[in-house]
Amino acid sequence: AAQAQQMMAMIYGPNGMSGVLGPVNEKTFIAVQGGTDQLVEATVKSAQNPQDRLSGLAQVKAVSGQLPQNRFGVFYLQLDQIIGTGARYAQGFGMPIKMQLPQNLPPIGFSAASEGAALRFDTHVPTTTIQSIVAAGMQAYMQMQGGGAEGAPEGL
């Protein structure tokens, strides 16, 4: 029961689940779960004056350039953020996970496009993102094993 309570507090916050739902105008509806009044206010202001700031980020531009230009849908997955969140949750449960991922890694890009009568789905996984995640995973694994591989010379 204590673990379940700890998990619920981590997911929904110390005061339980709370949220705000509501229309901003006839075409926009917002939902904020567990956010502060300042976050709700910022969400409403952003919904009233929508701007595409994501497309202007250098790492998103690099990934977007590798996807078909005639696409009708695109989705970006910030894998480093998901891994970092998972590591923080594990640390909250006492697991000794320590890893360092570089800031602002390029996201994984997914797109949908039409090509003649066919539907086309593409994915772009940046090499730098994979290299950084593998390196951080190896670092975390080695730290959890006590420092390094068996038989490795000292200092490596």
PDB file of N, CA and C in Angstrom, residues 138-156:
ATOM      1  N   MET A 138      25.342   3.075 -21.228  1.00  0.00           N
ATOM      2  CA  MET A 138      26.526   2.321 -20.842  1.00  0.00           C
ATOM      3  C   MET A 138      27.140   2.892 -19.563  1.00  0.00           C
ATOM      4  N   GLN A 139      27.166   4.207 -19.471  1.00  0.00           N
ATOM      5  CA  GLN A 139      27.694   4.870 -18.272  1.00  0.00           C
ATOM      6  C   GLN A 139      26.866   4.481 -17.045  1.00  0.00           C
ATOM      7  N   ALA A 140      25.560   4.537 -17.162  1.00  0.00           N
ATOM      8  CA  ALA A 140      24.683   4.179 -16.038  1.00  0.00           C
ATOM      9  C   ALA A 140      24.866   2.717 -15.662  1.00  0.00           C
ATOM     10  N   TYR A 141      24.959   1.839 -16.654  1.00  0.00           N
ATOM     11  CA  TYR A 141      25.141   0.407 -16.386  1.00  0.00           C
ATOM     12  C   TYR A 141      26.456   0.155 -15.651  1.00  0.00           C
ATOM     13  N   MET A 142      27.512   0.781 -16.124  1.00  0.00           N
ATOM     14  CA  MET A 142      28.814   0.591 -15.485  1.00  0.00           C
ATOM     15  C   MET A 142      28.806   1.106 -14.044  1.00  0.00           C
ATOM     16  N   GLN A 143      28.156   2.234 -13.798  1.00  0.00           N
ATOM     17  CA  GLN A 143      28.078   2.760 -12.438  1.00  0.00           C
ATOM     18  C   GLN A 143      27.282   1.821 -11.539  1.00  0.00           C
ATOM     19  N   MET A 144      26.238   1.226 -12.075  1.00  0.00           N
ATOM     20  CA  MET A 144      25.425   0.312 -11.274  1.00  0.00           C
ATOM     21  C   MET A 144      26.174  -0.991 -10.997  1.00  0.00           C
ATOM     22  N   GLN A 145      27.172  -1.323 -11.839  1.00  0.00           N
ATOM     23  CA  GLN A 145      27.945  -2.542 -11.661  1.00  0.00           C
ATOM     24  C   GLN A 145      29.194  -2.322 -10.819  1.00  0.00           C
ATOM     25  N   GLY A 146      29.392  -1.103 -10.358  1.00  0.00           N
ATOM     26  CA  GLY A 146      30.548  -0.835  -9.507  1.00  0.00           C
ATOM     27  C   GLY A 146      31.720  -0.203 -10.224  1.00  0.00           C
ATOM     28  N   GLY A 147      31.531   0.296 -11.410  1.00  0.00           N
ATOM     29  CA  GLY A 147      32.582   1.077 -12.042  1.00  0.00           C
ATOM     30  C   GLY A 147      33.032   0.645 -13.407  1.00  0.00           C
ATOM     31  N   GLY A 148      33.170  -0.620 -13.681  1.00  0.00           N
ATOM     32  CA  GLY A 148      33.670  -1.000 -15.002  1.00  0.00           C
ATOM     33  C   GLY A 148      33.584  -2.490 -15.230  1.00  0.00           C
ATOM     34  N   ALA A 149      34.084  -2.908 -16.355  1.00  0.00           N
ATOM     35  CA  ALA A 149      34.047  -4.316 -16.722  1.00  0.00           C
ATOM     36  C   ALA A 149      35.092  -5.096 -15.945  1.00  0.00           C
ATOM     37  N   GLU A 150      34.821  -6.381 -15.704  1.00  0.00           N
ATOM     38  CA  GLU A 150      35.783  -7.229 -14.998  1.00  0.00           C
ATOM     39  C   GLU A 150      37.052  -7.342 -15.820  1.00  0.00           C
ATOM     40  N   GLY A 151      38.187  -7.274 -15.135  1.00  0.00           N
ATOM     41  CA  GLY A 151      39.461  -7.434 -15.800  1.00  0.00           C
ATOM     42  C   GLY A 151      39.939  -6.201 -16.534  1.00  0.00           C
ATOM     43  N   ALA A 152      39.195  -5.123 -16.481  1.00  0.00           N
ATOM     44  CA  ALA A 152      39.619  -3.900 -17.156  1.00  0.00           C
ATOM     45  C   ALA A 152      40.766  -3.285 -16.375  1.00  0.00           C
ATOM     46  N   PRO A 153      41.779  -2.764 -17.077  1.00  0.00           N
ATOM     47  CA  PRO A 153      42.897  -2.131 -16.381  1.00  0.00           C
ATOM     48  C   PRO A 153      42.420  -0.957 -15.545  1.00  0.00           C
ATOM     49  N   GLU A 154      43.079  -0.695 -14.436  1.00  0.00           N
ATOM     50  CA  GLU A 154      42.701   0.437 -13.590  1.00  0.00           C
ATOM     51  C   GLU A 154      42.890   1.717 -14.356  1.00  0.00           C
ATOM     52  N   GLY A 155      42.039   2.696 -14.083  1.00  0.00           N
ATOM     53  CA  GLY A 155      42.130   3.992 -14.710  1.00  0.00           C
ATOM     54  C   GLY A 155      41.306   4.111 -15.982  1.00  0.00           C
ATOM     55  N   LEU A 156      40.729   3.015 -16.449  1.00  0.00           N
ATOM     56  CA  LEU A 156      39.898   3.086 -17.658  1.00  0.00           C
ATOM     57  C   LEU A 156      38.460   3.187 -17.288  1.00  0.00           C
TER      58      LEU A 156
END
